[in-house]
Structures are given as C-alpha cells and as structure tokens.
Short mmCIF file of N, CA and C in Angstrom, two decimals:
data_model
loop_
_atom_site.label_atom_id
_atom_site.label_comp_id
_atom_site.label_asym_id
_atom_site.label_seq_id
_atom_site.Cartn_x
_atom_site.Cartn_y
_atom_site.Cartn_z
N MET X 1 118.45 110.76 96.75
CA MET X 1 117.98 110.11 97.96
C MET X 1 116.90 111.04 98.61
N THR X 2 115.86 110.67 99.10
CA THR X 2 114.90 111.60 99.61
C THR X 2 115.22 111.97 100.88
N ALA X 3 115.88 111.14 101.52
CA ALA X 3 116.32 111.43 103.06
C ALA X 3 117.07 112.80 102.96
N PRO X 4 117.03 113.57 104.18
CA PRO X 4 117.65 114.83 104.17
C PRO X 4 119.21 114.64 104.39
N SER X 5 119.68 115.92 104.24
CA SER X 5 121.24 116.13 104.32
C SER X 5 121.76 115.26 105.60
N THR X 6 122.78 114.69 105.82
CA THR X 6 123.36 113.97 106.99
C THR X 6 123.81 114.92 107.97
N TYR X 7 123.82 116.38 107.73
CA TYR X 7 124.17 117.07 108.74
C TYR X 7 123.34 117.11 110.09
N GLY X 8 123.93 116.95 111.23
CA GLY X 8 123.37 116.98 112.37
C GLY X 8 122.81 115.73 112.73
N LEU X 9 122.93 114.53 111.98
CA LEU X 9 122.51 113.34 112.27
C LEU X 9 123.63 112.49 113.03
N SER X 10 123.05 111.62 113.73
CA SER X 10 124.13 110.63 114.67
C SER X 10 124.68 109.77 113.49
N THR X 11 125.95 109.33 114.06
CA THR X 11 126.62 108.42 113.16
C THR X 11 125.88 107.18 112.48
N GLN X 12 124.98 106.66 113.42
CA GLN X 12 124.24 105.42 113.23
C GLN X 12 123.16 105.87 112.09
N ALA X 13 122.50 106.91 112.20
CA ALA X 13 121.71 107.39 111.17
C ALA X 13 122.23 107.63 109.79
N ARG X 14 123.37 108.42 109.85
CA ARG X 14 124.27 108.46 108.63
C ARG X 14 124.68 107.25 108.05
N ASN X 15 125.00 106.05 108.72
CA ASN X 15 125.53 104.87 108.25
C ASN X 15 124.10 104.34 107.74
N LEU X 16 123.06 104.17 108.12
CA LEU X 16 121.88 103.59 107.61
C LEU X 16 121.51 104.28 106.18
N GLN X 17 121.56 105.63 106.11
CA GLN X 17 121.31 106.42 105.00
C GLN X 17 122.40 106.06 103.86
N TRP X 18 123.82 105.65 104.32
CA TRP X 18 124.80 105.25 103.39
C TRP X 18 124.49 103.88 102.78
N LEU X 19 124.15 102.86 103.79
CA LEU X 19 123.54 101.63 103.44
C LEU X 19 122.31 101.60 102.34
N LEU X 20 121.55 102.46 102.74
CA LEU X 20 120.28 102.68 101.74
C LEU X 20 120.86 103.13 100.48
N THR X 21 121.72 104.22 100.36
CA THR X 21 122.07 104.59 99.14
C THR X 21 122.89 103.43 98.39
N ASP X 22 123.76 102.91 99.06
CA ASP X 22 124.64 101.80 98.42
C ASP X 22 123.85 100.65 97.78
N LEU X 23 122.49 100.28 98.59
CA LEU X 23 121.70 99.31 98.09
C LEU X 23 121.09 99.69 96.63
N VAL X 24 120.64 101.02 96.80
CA VAL X 24 119.88 101.60 95.47
C VAL X 24 120.98 101.72 94.17
N GLU X 25 122.30 102.04 94.39
CA GLU X 25 123.13 102.33 93.61
C GLU X 25 123.92 101.18 93.03
N GLU X 26 123.98 100.06 93.98
CA GLU X 26 124.88 99.10 93.65
C GLU X 26 124.22 97.85 93.05
N VAL X 27 122.97 97.72 93.41
CA VAL X 27 122.25 96.77 92.92
C VAL X 27 121.41 96.82 91.77
N PRO X 28 121.85 95.92 90.61
CA PRO X 28 121.02 96.27 89.40
C PRO X 28 119.62 96.04 89.27
N GLY X 29 118.63 96.76 88.84
CA GLY X 29 117.16 96.60 88.61
C GLY X 29 116.55 97.27 89.91
N VAL X 30 117.33 97.89 91.00
CA VAL X 30 116.43 98.47 92.07
C VAL X 30 115.96 99.65 91.58
N ASN X 31 114.71 100.22 91.55
CA ASN X 31 114.29 101.30 91.27
C ASN X 31 114.26 102.34 92.65
N SER X 32 113.53 101.75 93.81
CA SER X 32 113.32 102.49 94.85
C SER X 32 113.46 101.68 96.02
N VAL X 33 113.77 102.45 97.25
CA VAL X 33 113.94 101.53 98.56
C VAL X 33 113.13 102.38 99.64
N ALA X 34 112.44 101.56 100.50
CA ALA X 34 111.94 102.51 101.72
C ALA X 34 112.16 101.59 102.92
N VAL X 35 112.56 102.14 104.08
CA VAL X 35 112.40 101.62 105.54
C VAL X 35 111.40 102.19 106.19
N VAL X 36 110.65 101.12 106.79
CA VAL X 36 109.11 101.78 107.47
C VAL X 36 109.36 101.10 108.81
N SER X 37 108.87 102.03 109.83
CA SER X 37 108.91 101.56 111.20
C SER X 37 107.84 100.55 111.46
N SER X 38 107.82 100.01 112.41
CA SER X 38 106.79 98.78 112.75
C SER X 38 105.29 99.63 112.74
N ASP X 39 105.19 100.84 112.91
CA ASP X 39 103.89 101.56 113.14
C ASP X 39 103.61 102.15 111.55
N GLY X 40 104.40 101.86 110.59
CA GLY X 40 103.90 102.19 109.27
C GLY X 40 104.54 103.59 108.72
N LEU X 41 105.56 104.31 109.87
CA LEU X 41 106.06 105.33 109.28
C LEU X 41 107.25 105.34 108.53
N LEU X 42 107.53 106.24 107.58
CA LEU X 42 108.48 106.25 106.74
C LEU X 42 109.88 106.61 107.55
N LEU X 43 110.80 105.94 107.43
CA LEU X 43 112.15 106.14 108.17
C LEU X 43 113.26 106.73 107.18
N LEU X 44 113.45 105.94 106.01
CA LEU X 44 114.35 106.19 105.07
C LEU X 44 113.90 106.03 103.67
N SER X 45 114.32 106.58 102.57
CA SER X 45 113.70 106.18 101.30
C SER X 45 114.56 106.78 100.44
N SER X 46 114.50 106.34 99.07
CA SER X 46 115.05 106.83 98.04
C SER X 46 113.87 106.92 96.85
N GLU X 47 113.94 108.04 96.05
CA GLU X 47 113.32 108.19 95.06
C GLU X 47 113.54 107.26 93.86
N PRO X 48 112.36 106.98 92.91
CA PRO X 48 112.85 106.03 91.84
C PRO X 48 114.03 106.40 90.97
N THR X 49 114.92 105.77 90.45
CA THR X 49 115.83 106.26 89.87
C THR X 49 115.24 106.47 88.18
N GLY X 50 114.18 106.40 87.79
CA GLY X 50 113.52 106.75 86.49
C GLY X 50 113.71 105.75 85.39
N PRO X 51 113.40 105.92 84.24
CA PRO X 51 113.64 105.01 83.33
C PRO X 51 114.99 104.60 82.85
N ALA X 52 115.24 103.48 82.46
CA ALA X 52 116.50 103.05 81.89
C ALA X 52 116.85 104.14 80.82
N GLY X 53 118.10 103.84 80.36
CA GLY X 53 118.59 104.81 79.30
C GLY X 53 117.99 104.11 77.91
N PRO X 54 118.74 104.57 76.88
CA PRO X 54 117.94 104.12 75.58
C PRO X 54 117.96 102.68 75.44
N GLY X 55 116.78 102.26 75.11
CA GLY X 55 116.33 100.71 74.96
C GLY X 55 115.78 100.17 76.20
N GLY X 56 115.77 101.20 77.41
CA GLY X 56 115.27 100.60 78.51
C GLY X 56 113.55 100.59 78.45
N PRO X 57 113.21 100.29 79.56
CA PRO X 57 111.73 100.15 79.70
C PRO X 57 111.09 101.60 79.63
N ALA X 58 109.95 101.57 78.96
CA ALA X 58 109.32 103.05 78.95
C ALA X 58 108.72 103.49 80.36
N PRO X 59 108.84 104.73 80.49
CA PRO X 59 108.34 105.33 81.80
C PRO X 59 107.01 104.90 82.19
N ALA X 60 106.60 104.78 83.41
CA ALA X 60 105.20 104.64 83.78
C ALA X 60 104.59 105.83 83.55
N PRO X 61 103.06 105.75 83.52
CA PRO X 61 102.31 106.81 83.28
C PRO X 61 102.30 107.68 84.42
N GLN X 62 102.38 109.10 84.30
CA GLN X 62 102.25 109.93 85.35
C GLN X 62 101.19 109.99 86.10
N ARG X 63 101.21 110.12 87.51
CA ARG X 63 99.97 110.32 88.18
C ARG X 63 100.13 111.08 89.40
N PRO X 64 99.30 111.34 90.15
CA PRO X 64 99.38 112.43 91.18
C PRO X 64 100.25 111.54 92.28
N LYS X 65 101.23 112.31 92.81
CA LYS X 65 102.00 111.73 93.90
C LYS X 65 101.67 112.42 95.29
N GLY X 66 102.02 111.59 96.20
CA GLY X 66 101.86 111.90 97.73
C GLY X 66 102.76 112.97 98.08
N PRO X 67 102.78 113.04 99.38
CA PRO X 67 103.44 114.28 99.90
C PRO X 67 104.98 114.23 99.69
N ARG X 68 105.42 113.06 99.46
CA ARG X 68 106.89 112.70 99.24
C ARG X 68 106.98 111.89 97.89
N GLY X 69 106.12 112.00 97.19
CA GLY X 69 106.16 111.54 95.73
C GLY X 69 106.20 109.82 95.85
N ALA X 70 107.01 109.04 95.15
CA ALA X 70 107.06 107.77 95.21
C ALA X 70 107.45 106.97 96.44
N SER X 71 108.17 107.96 97.30
CA SER X 71 108.66 107.34 98.25
C SER X 71 107.46 107.10 99.51
N ALA X 72 106.59 107.94 99.59
CA ALA X 72 105.24 107.58 100.47
C ALA X 72 104.59 106.45 99.94
N ASP X 73 104.47 106.42 98.42
CA ASP X 73 103.82 105.34 97.94
C ASP X 73 104.58 103.88 98.50
N LEU X 74 105.71 103.76 98.20
CA LEU X 74 106.33 102.73 98.54
C LEU X 74 106.18 102.28 99.82
N ALA X 75 106.19 103.27 100.84
CA ALA X 75 106.00 103.26 102.14
C ALA X 75 104.73 102.31 102.59
N THR X 76 103.80 103.03 101.89
CA THR X 76 102.42 102.73 102.25
C THR X 76 102.21 101.05 101.78
N ILE X 77 102.88 100.79 100.63
CA ILE X 77 102.54 99.64 100.04
C ILE X 77 103.43 98.52 100.87
N VAL X 78 104.78 99.09 101.30
CA VAL X 78 105.51 97.96 102.42
C VAL X 78 104.89 97.94 103.76
N SER X 79 104.39 98.89 104.14
CA SER X 79 103.60 98.66 105.43
C SER X 79 102.36 97.81 105.32
N GLY X 80 101.47 97.92 104.18
CA GLY X 80 100.52 97.12 104.14
C GLY X 80 100.64 95.58 103.63
N LEU X 81 101.57 95.41 102.96
CA LEU X 81 102.16 93.99 102.69
C LEU X 81 102.66 93.50 103.81
N GLY X 82 103.41 94.28 104.69
CA GLY X 82 103.96 93.56 106.04
C GLY X 82 102.77 93.14 106.84
N SER X 83 101.73 94.00 106.93
CA SER X 83 100.68 93.84 107.79
C SER X 83 99.66 92.67 107.41
N LEU X 84 99.49 92.50 106.07
CA LEU X 84 98.93 91.46 105.47
C LEU X 84 99.61 90.01 105.63
N THR X 85 100.91 90.01 105.25
CA THR X 85 101.58 88.76 105.46
C THR X 85 101.74 88.25 106.96
N THR X 86 101.74 89.49 107.74
CA THR X 86 101.73 89.11 109.42
C THR X 86 100.57 88.53 109.80
N GLY X 87 99.52 89.02 109.45
CA GLY X 87 98.04 88.38 109.73
C GLY X 87 97.96 87.02 109.13
N ALA X 88 98.41 86.85 107.79
CA ALA X 88 98.22 85.60 107.18
C ALA X 88 99.10 84.35 107.73
N ALA X 89 100.25 84.97 108.20
CA ALA X 89 101.14 83.74 109.02
C ALA X 89 100.59 83.43 110.28
N ALA X 90 100.00 84.45 111.02
CA ALA X 90 99.43 84.01 112.19
C ALA X 90 98.16 83.19 111.99
N LEU X 91 97.22 83.39 110.93
CA LEU X 91 96.13 82.47 110.67
C LEU X 91 96.70 81.17 110.34
N MET X 92 97.78 80.99 109.68
CA MET X 92 98.26 79.79 109.20
C MET X 92 99.21 79.27 110.56
N ASP X 93 99.36 79.79 111.47
CA ASP X 93 100.42 79.26 112.37
C ASP X 93 101.87 79.12 111.72
N GLY X 94 102.14 80.23 110.94
CA GLY X 94 103.29 79.90 110.02
C GLY X 94 104.70 80.84 110.68
N GLY X 95 104.33 81.06 111.99
CA GLY X 95 105.56 81.82 112.63
C GLY X 95 105.65 83.32 111.91
N SER X 96 106.85 83.89 112.24
CA SER X 96 107.23 85.27 111.71
C SER X 96 107.56 85.34 110.01
N VAL X 97 107.06 86.34 109.54
CA VAL X 97 107.28 86.49 108.28
C VAL X 97 108.75 86.94 107.88
N LYS X 98 109.44 86.41 107.27
CA LYS X 98 110.86 86.72 107.02
C LYS X 98 111.09 87.76 105.66
N GLN X 99 110.38 87.21 104.53
CA GLN X 99 110.45 87.95 103.47
C GLN X 99 109.01 87.67 102.49
N THR X 100 108.68 88.81 101.80
CA THR X 100 107.51 88.69 101.02
C THR X 100 107.96 89.12 99.59
N MET X 101 107.52 88.73 98.43
CA MET X 101 107.84 89.03 97.02
C MET X 101 106.60 89.02 96.26
N VAL X 102 106.46 90.14 95.64
CA VAL X 102 105.34 90.15 94.73
C VAL X 102 105.84 90.58 93.24
N ALA X 103 105.75 89.52 92.35
CA ALA X 103 106.11 89.54 90.86
C ALA X 103 105.05 90.16 89.98
N MET X 104 105.34 91.37 89.37
CA MET X 104 104.30 91.93 88.65
C MET X 104 104.75 91.82 87.22
N GLU X 105 103.97 92.12 86.04
CA GLU X 105 104.29 92.18 84.82
C GLU X 105 105.37 93.34 84.57
N HIS X 106 105.14 94.35 85.34
CA HIS X 106 106.12 95.58 84.86
C HIS X 106 107.00 95.80 86.28
N GLY X 107 107.19 94.90 87.22
CA GLY X 107 108.19 95.20 88.17
C GLY X 107 107.97 94.22 89.39
N SER X 108 108.72 94.30 90.38
CA SER X 108 108.64 93.44 91.51
C SER X 108 108.72 94.22 92.89
N VAL X 109 108.08 93.95 94.09
CA VAL X 109 108.17 94.35 95.15
C VAL X 109 108.67 93.40 96.13
N PHE X 110 109.56 93.43 96.96
CA PHE X 110 110.15 92.78 97.92
C PHE X 110 109.96 93.47 99.25
N VAL X 111 109.49 92.59 100.41
CA VAL X 111 109.49 93.18 101.98
C VAL X 111 110.21 92.18 102.66
N MET X 112 111.18 92.72 103.48
CA MET X 112 111.80 91.96 104.44
C MET X 112 111.66 92.47 105.81
N ALA X 113 111.61 91.79 106.73
CA ALA X 113 111.61 92.14 108.16
C ALA X 113 113.04 92.56 108.63
N ILE X 114 112.98 93.73 109.53
CA ILE X 114 114.21 94.02 110.32
C ILE X 114 113.99 93.67 111.47
N SER X 115 114.92 93.40 112.36
CA SER X 115 114.72 92.62 113.59
C SER X 115 113.90 93.49 114.77
N ASP X 116 113.86 94.71 114.52
CA ASP X 116 113.13 95.48 115.34
C ASP X 116 111.55 95.70 115.11
N GLY X 117 111.13 95.20 113.94
CA GLY X 117 109.92 95.23 113.63
C GLY X 117 109.65 96.18 112.37
N SER X 118 110.58 96.75 112.18
CA SER X 118 110.76 97.83 110.86
C SER X 118 110.73 96.91 109.82
N LEU X 119 110.45 97.39 108.37
CA LEU X 119 110.48 96.61 107.40
C LEU X 119 111.18 97.31 106.35
N LEU X 120 111.99 96.56 105.59
CA LEU X 120 112.79 96.95 104.16
C LEU X 120 111.94 96.80 102.83
N GLY X 121 111.69 97.83 102.19
CA GLY X 121 110.89 97.50 101.06
C GLY X 121 111.71 97.90 99.76
N VAL X 122 111.69 97.18 98.78
CA VAL X 122 112.40 97.33 97.55
C VAL X 122 111.40 97.16 96.21
N HIS X 123 111.54 98.31 95.68
CA HIS X 123 110.72 98.08 94.18
C HIS X 123 111.74 97.91 93.09
N ALA X 124 111.72 96.92 92.46
CA ALA X 124 112.46 96.67 91.34
C ALA X 124 111.97 96.32 89.92
N THR X 125 112.87 96.29 88.92
CA THR X 125 112.48 96.23 87.48
C THR X 125 111.95 94.80 87.37
N PRO X 126 111.30 94.55 86.35
CA PRO X 126 110.82 92.93 86.05
C PRO X 126 111.81 92.15 85.82
N ASP X 127 113.07 92.54 85.06
CA ASP X 127 114.03 91.72 84.68
C ASP X 127 115.13 91.55 85.86
N CYS X 128 114.83 92.19 87.09
CA CYS X 128 115.91 92.15 87.90
C CYS X 128 116.11 90.55 88.36
N ASP X 129 117.52 90.36 88.90
CA ASP X 129 117.79 89.19 89.46
C ASP X 129 117.28 88.98 90.90
N MET X 130 116.05 88.29 91.04
CA MET X 130 115.48 88.41 92.21
C MET X 130 116.35 87.84 93.50
N SER X 131 117.12 86.85 93.29
CA SER X 131 118.10 86.28 94.04
C SER X 131 119.29 87.38 94.54
N VAL X 132 119.60 88.20 93.70
CA VAL X 132 120.78 89.17 94.04
C VAL X 132 119.87 90.44 94.67
N VAL X 133 118.64 90.83 94.49
CA VAL X 133 118.14 91.61 95.26
C VAL X 133 117.85 91.22 96.75
N ALA X 134 117.35 89.90 96.80
CA ALA X 134 117.12 89.20 97.93
C ALA X 134 118.32 89.27 99.14
N TYR X 135 119.42 88.95 98.28
CA TYR X 135 120.69 88.85 98.84
C TYR X 135 121.28 90.19 99.54
N HIS X 136 120.98 91.24 98.76
CA HIS X 136 121.52 92.65 99.33
C HIS X 136 120.62 93.11 100.22
N MET X 137 119.33 92.66 100.12
CA MET X 137 118.32 93.18 101.21
C MET X 137 118.70 92.42 102.52
N ALA X 138 119.17 91.12 102.36
CA ALA X 138 119.50 90.46 103.56
C ALA X 138 120.88 91.05 104.04
N LEU X 139 121.67 91.44 103.43
CA LEU X 139 122.74 92.09 104.05
C LEU X 139 122.36 93.42 104.62
N PHE X 140 121.62 94.03 103.92
CA PHE X 140 121.07 95.41 104.55
C PHE X 140 120.50 95.23 106.05
N VAL X 141 119.66 94.31 106.08
CA VAL X 141 118.88 93.90 107.27
C VAL X 141 119.92 93.65 108.33
N GLY X 142 120.79 92.62 107.96
CA GLY X 142 121.81 92.24 108.90
C GLY X 142 122.70 93.23 109.30
N ARG X 143 122.89 94.42 108.65
CA ARG X 143 123.66 95.56 109.06
C ARG X 143 123.01 96.54 109.74
N ALA X 144 121.49 96.55 109.34
CA ALA X 144 120.74 97.68 110.06
C ALA X 144 120.03 97.28 111.32
N GLY X 145 119.79 96.10 111.38
CA GLY X 145 119.02 95.62 112.50
C GLY X 145 119.62 96.02 113.76
N HIS X 146 120.49 95.97 114.31
CA HIS X 146 121.04 96.28 115.43
C HIS X 146 121.19 97.78 115.69
N VAL X 147 121.08 98.46 114.44
CA VAL X 147 121.50 99.83 114.62
C VAL X 147 120.07 100.76 114.83
N LEU X 148 119.18 100.16 114.19
CA LEU X 148 117.72 100.74 114.53
C LEU X 148 117.21 100.62 115.88
N THR X 149 117.69 101.33 116.78
CA THR X 149 117.38 101.58 118.33
C THR X 149 116.16 102.57 118.12
N PRO X 150 115.36 102.53 119.21
CA PRO X 150 114.36 103.45 119.32
C PRO X 150 114.68 104.82 119.14
N GLU X 151 115.98 105.43 119.62
CA GLU X 151 116.42 106.71 119.52
C GLU X 151 116.83 106.99 117.97
N VAL X 152 117.29 105.93 117.29
CA VAL X 152 117.61 106.32 115.84
C VAL X 152 116.51 106.44 115.38
N ARG X 153 115.45 105.46 115.28
CA ARG X 153 114.05 105.54 114.68
C ARG X 153 113.45 106.90 114.75
N SER X 154 113.55 107.32 116.19
CA SER X 154 112.91 108.58 116.32
C SER X 154 113.81 109.81 115.61
N GLU X 155 114.87 109.67 115.63
CA GLU X 155 115.75 110.72 114.61
C GLU X 155 115.47 110.47 113.38
N LEU X 156 115.44 109.40 112.84
CA LEU X 156 115.21 109.24 111.28
C LEU X 156 113.77 109.91 110.94
N ARG X 157 112.76 109.37 111.95
CA ARG X 157 111.37 109.83 111.86
C ARG X 157 111.35 111.39 111.58
N GLN X 158 112.03 112.01 112.54
CA GLN X 158 112.00 113.45 112.66
C GLN X 158 112.45 114.15 111.39
N SER X 159 113.74 113.57 111.02
CA SER X 159 114.40 113.97 109.83
C SER X 159 113.71 113.97 108.59
N MET X 160 113.01 112.74 108.61
CA MET X 160 111.90 112.80 107.29
C MET X 160 110.56 113.69 107.34
N GLU X 161 110.24 113.89 108.68
CA GLU X 161 109.22 115.02 108.79
C GLU X 161 109.65 116.31 108.42
N ASN X 162 111.14 116.65 108.70
CA ASN X 162 111.66 118.13 108.42
C ASN X 162 112.04 118.18 106.78
N THR X 163 111.85 116.95 106.04
CA THR X 163 112.18 117.02 104.70
C THR X 163 111.37 117.78 103.81
N PRO X 164 111.81 118.72 102.92
CA PRO X 164 110.72 119.50 102.36
C PRO X 164 109.98 118.62 101.29
#
C-alpha cells in the first residue's frame, strides 16, 4: 500500500486505510485503488499488485511513472473521469453520477462517488467479475462516506504529501 504508516493517524484515517487494504487484498481481479478528494487530490491509494502468477497476464510495458508511480496515474484518471461524467450528467439532466465503468481490452476502471464528493477508483483485470468489484466498492463507499470529514481528508492529504 502506498499510504504511509498508520503511526500518528487518527482512528478514522487508520480505518479507511484498513478498508482500502481489505478491498485490494480480498477482491479478486483488483489491481489498484485510489481515493481522490473532490478537488482531485490523492487521499489514499495502493500500488498495483503486479502480474499474476504463472499463466497470468503478461506484465504491461514499462513507462515513466509519476511522483507516486501508478497511484498518481490512477488518481489522475479517477479525477478526470469523475469530472467528465459529472459534466455529461449535467448536460443530460441526469442527476448525480453514482458509478462509472470503463471496460478495456486489458483491464477495467471503475469510479464511484463517495458522499462528500470524493471518488473511489479501482483498476481491475479484464477478467474480473464486475459485479463483485462494484459490490465491494459500494461497501467501501457505504463505510467510508461518513468517515471522510474535512478533518480526515486534510489528515490523509497531509500524510500522502509526506510519503516518500
């Protein structure tokens, strides 16, 4: 997990880190996860788990990585998709966006709104069970929504800035 040590963090921040770790480790096909604030800043993340074992998918080609590697990339994608779909919903009088899913040849990206305007993003394998991923994302959102207070968001943002 990219997030820093839980030392010195509030109980709420540690619980969110635990929920994120649980999502990555317990849901088959999840490569990486990012929680992004409503203003696009990374609050929590996990690095990709890497290629599957023998017989699994081939590793993606290496490319230059951002300041926090793949987690920064996922946060940028999540923020951009969130903004794009919110704009599209406004143009179509569709109300608030609940979930966005992009299925690609070599993976999927899911974005789900959290009650405070933050977004939960998941990058998953192409063969993941999308309904299982969406279900566990909804569980995370339900558990995290009331915990992401302005104070906890600020604490998480600061802890990510202090991560080497």
